[in-house]
Tab-separated table of C-alpha atoms and ligand atoms in Angstrom:
chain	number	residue	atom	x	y	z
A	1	UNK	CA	0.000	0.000	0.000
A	2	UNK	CA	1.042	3.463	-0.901
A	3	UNK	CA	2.450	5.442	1.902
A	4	UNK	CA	-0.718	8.353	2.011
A	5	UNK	CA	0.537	11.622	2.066
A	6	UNK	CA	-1.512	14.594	3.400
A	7	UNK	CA	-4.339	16.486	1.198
A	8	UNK	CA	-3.387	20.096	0.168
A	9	UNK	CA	-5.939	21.507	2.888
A	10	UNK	CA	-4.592	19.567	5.675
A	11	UNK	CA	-0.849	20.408	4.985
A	12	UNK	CA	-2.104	24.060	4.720
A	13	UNK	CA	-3.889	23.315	8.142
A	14	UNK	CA	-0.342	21.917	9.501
A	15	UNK	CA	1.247	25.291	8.244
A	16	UNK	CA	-1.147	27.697	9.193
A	17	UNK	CA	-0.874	25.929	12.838
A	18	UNK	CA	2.927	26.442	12.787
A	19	UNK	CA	2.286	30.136	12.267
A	20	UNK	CA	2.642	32.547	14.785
A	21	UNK	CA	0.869	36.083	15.014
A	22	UNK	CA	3.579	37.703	12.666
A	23	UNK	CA	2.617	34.942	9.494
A	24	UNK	CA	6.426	33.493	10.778
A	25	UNK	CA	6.124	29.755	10.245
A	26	UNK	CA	7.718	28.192	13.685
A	27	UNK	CA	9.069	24.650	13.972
A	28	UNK	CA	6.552	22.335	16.193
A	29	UNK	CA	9.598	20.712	17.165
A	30	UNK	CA	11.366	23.200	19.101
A	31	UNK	CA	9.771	26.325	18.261
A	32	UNK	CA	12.614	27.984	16.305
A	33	UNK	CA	11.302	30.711	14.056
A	34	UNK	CA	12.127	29.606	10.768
A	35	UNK	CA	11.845	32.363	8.322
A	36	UNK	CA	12.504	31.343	4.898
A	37	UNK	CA	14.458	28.319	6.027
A	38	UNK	CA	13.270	24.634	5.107
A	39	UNK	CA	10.588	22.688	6.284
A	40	UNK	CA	8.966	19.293	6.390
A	41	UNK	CA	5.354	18.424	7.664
A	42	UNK	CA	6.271	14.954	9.121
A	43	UNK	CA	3.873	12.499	10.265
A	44	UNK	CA	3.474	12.085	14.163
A	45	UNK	CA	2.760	8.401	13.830
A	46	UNK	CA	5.007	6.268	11.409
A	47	UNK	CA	2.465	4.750	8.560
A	48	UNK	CA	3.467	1.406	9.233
A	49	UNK	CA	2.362	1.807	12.494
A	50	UNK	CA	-0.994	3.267	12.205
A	51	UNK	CA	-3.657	0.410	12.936
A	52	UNK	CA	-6.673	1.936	10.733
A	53	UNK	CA	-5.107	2.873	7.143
A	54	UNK	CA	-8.722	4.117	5.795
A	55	UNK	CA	-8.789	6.806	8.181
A	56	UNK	CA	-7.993	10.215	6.551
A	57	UNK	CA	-4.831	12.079	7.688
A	58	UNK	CA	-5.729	14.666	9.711
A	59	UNK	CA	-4.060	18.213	11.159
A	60	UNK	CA	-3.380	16.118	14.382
A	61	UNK	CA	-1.569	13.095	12.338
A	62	UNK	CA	1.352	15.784	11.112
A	63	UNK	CA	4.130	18.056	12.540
A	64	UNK	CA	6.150	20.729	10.808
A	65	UNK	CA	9.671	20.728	11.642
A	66	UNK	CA	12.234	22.958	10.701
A	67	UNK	CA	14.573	20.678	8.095
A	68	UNK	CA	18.078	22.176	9.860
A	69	UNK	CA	16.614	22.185	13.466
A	70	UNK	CA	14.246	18.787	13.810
A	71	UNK	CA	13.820	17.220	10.768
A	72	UNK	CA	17.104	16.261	9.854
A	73	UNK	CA	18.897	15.966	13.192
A	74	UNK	CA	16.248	12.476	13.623
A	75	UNK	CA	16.941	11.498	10.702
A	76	UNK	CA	20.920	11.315	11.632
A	77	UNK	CA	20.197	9.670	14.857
A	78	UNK	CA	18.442	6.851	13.009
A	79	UNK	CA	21.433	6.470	10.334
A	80	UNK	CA	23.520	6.507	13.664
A	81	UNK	CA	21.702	3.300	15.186
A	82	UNK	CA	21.481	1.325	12.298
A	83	UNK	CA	25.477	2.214	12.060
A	84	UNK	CA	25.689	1.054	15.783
A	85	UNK	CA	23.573	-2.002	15.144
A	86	UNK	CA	25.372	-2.873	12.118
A	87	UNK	CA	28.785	-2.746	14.410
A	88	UNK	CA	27.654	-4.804	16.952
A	89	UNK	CA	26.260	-7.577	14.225
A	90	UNK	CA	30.056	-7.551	13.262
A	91	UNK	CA	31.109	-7.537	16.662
A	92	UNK	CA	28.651	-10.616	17.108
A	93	UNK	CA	29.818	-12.482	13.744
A	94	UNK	CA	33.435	-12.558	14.816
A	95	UNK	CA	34.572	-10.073	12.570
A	96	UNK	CA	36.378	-7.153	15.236
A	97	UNK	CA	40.118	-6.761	14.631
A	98	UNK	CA	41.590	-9.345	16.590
A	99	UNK	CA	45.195	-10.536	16.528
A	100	UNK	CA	46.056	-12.759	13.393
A	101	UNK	CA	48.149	-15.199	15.097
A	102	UNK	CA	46.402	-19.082	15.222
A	103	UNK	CA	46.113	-20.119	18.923
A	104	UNK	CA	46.384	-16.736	20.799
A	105	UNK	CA	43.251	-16.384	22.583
A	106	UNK	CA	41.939	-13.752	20.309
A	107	UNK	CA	42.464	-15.118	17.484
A	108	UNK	CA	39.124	-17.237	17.469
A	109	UNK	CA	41.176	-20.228	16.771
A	110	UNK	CA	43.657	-22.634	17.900
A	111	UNK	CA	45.866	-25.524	16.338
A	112	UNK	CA	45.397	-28.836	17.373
A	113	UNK	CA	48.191	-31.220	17.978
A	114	UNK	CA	47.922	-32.644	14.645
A	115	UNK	CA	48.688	-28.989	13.146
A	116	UNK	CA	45.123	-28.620	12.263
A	117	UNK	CA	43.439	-25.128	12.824
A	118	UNK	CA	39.828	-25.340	14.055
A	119	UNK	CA	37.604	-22.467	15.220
A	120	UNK	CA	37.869	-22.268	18.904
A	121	UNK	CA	34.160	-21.920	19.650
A	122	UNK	CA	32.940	-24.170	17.225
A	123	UNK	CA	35.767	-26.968	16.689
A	124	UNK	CA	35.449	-26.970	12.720
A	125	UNK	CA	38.645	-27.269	10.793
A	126	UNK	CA	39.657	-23.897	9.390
A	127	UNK	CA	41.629	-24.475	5.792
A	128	UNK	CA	43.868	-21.222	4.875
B	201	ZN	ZN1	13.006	22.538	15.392
């Protein structure tokens, strides 16, 4: 399904809400008067997460956020987490910088006896 935007008269709605007695529109984030700088009418609730979909968009579904101030600020945080989450995946896979050498304890390995290398947590044989 189509991600619904908001009708013409309910972005103006958003906008007109934003502005304060002077016609300066004013970012619903953190009220920074925002002149002729950038702006984005975001939606309150994430689509995906809104349980009736045939329910118009309304006023109250939308914020306007300055692009410099709000806007794009969240949208760094979330690159930022799925950075951090990506780094602890590696983390979790085994692939940190550890020390090359087969059989110190950070290697993830350790030769057997027999000269064989096998993968310390797992015991399979490790060909190089
Ligand atoms: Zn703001």
């Amino acid at each position: 399904m189509a991600r619904r935007e908001f009708t013409p008269k309910v972005y103006a709605q958003i906008v007109h809400r934003a502005m304060g007695g002077d016609g300066g529109i004013a970012c619903e984030g953190c009220g920074l008067v925002l002149g002729k700088k950038p702006y984005h009418v975001d939606h309150t609730i994430p689509d995906a997460l809104q349980v009736d979909k045939s329910r118009e968009l309304t006023a109250a579904d939308g914020k306007l956020l300055g692009v410099e101030c709000c806007h794009k600020p969240k949208t760094k945080v979330d690159v930022g987490d799925i950075a951090r989450a990506k780094r602890r995946e590696a983390k979790h896979l085994g692939f940190e910088k550890r020390s090359r050498f087969a059989g110190s304890r950070a290697s993830g390995v350790k030769k057997k006896m027999d000269g064989r290398v096998v993968d310390r947590v797992t015991g399979e044989e490790i060909r190089r």
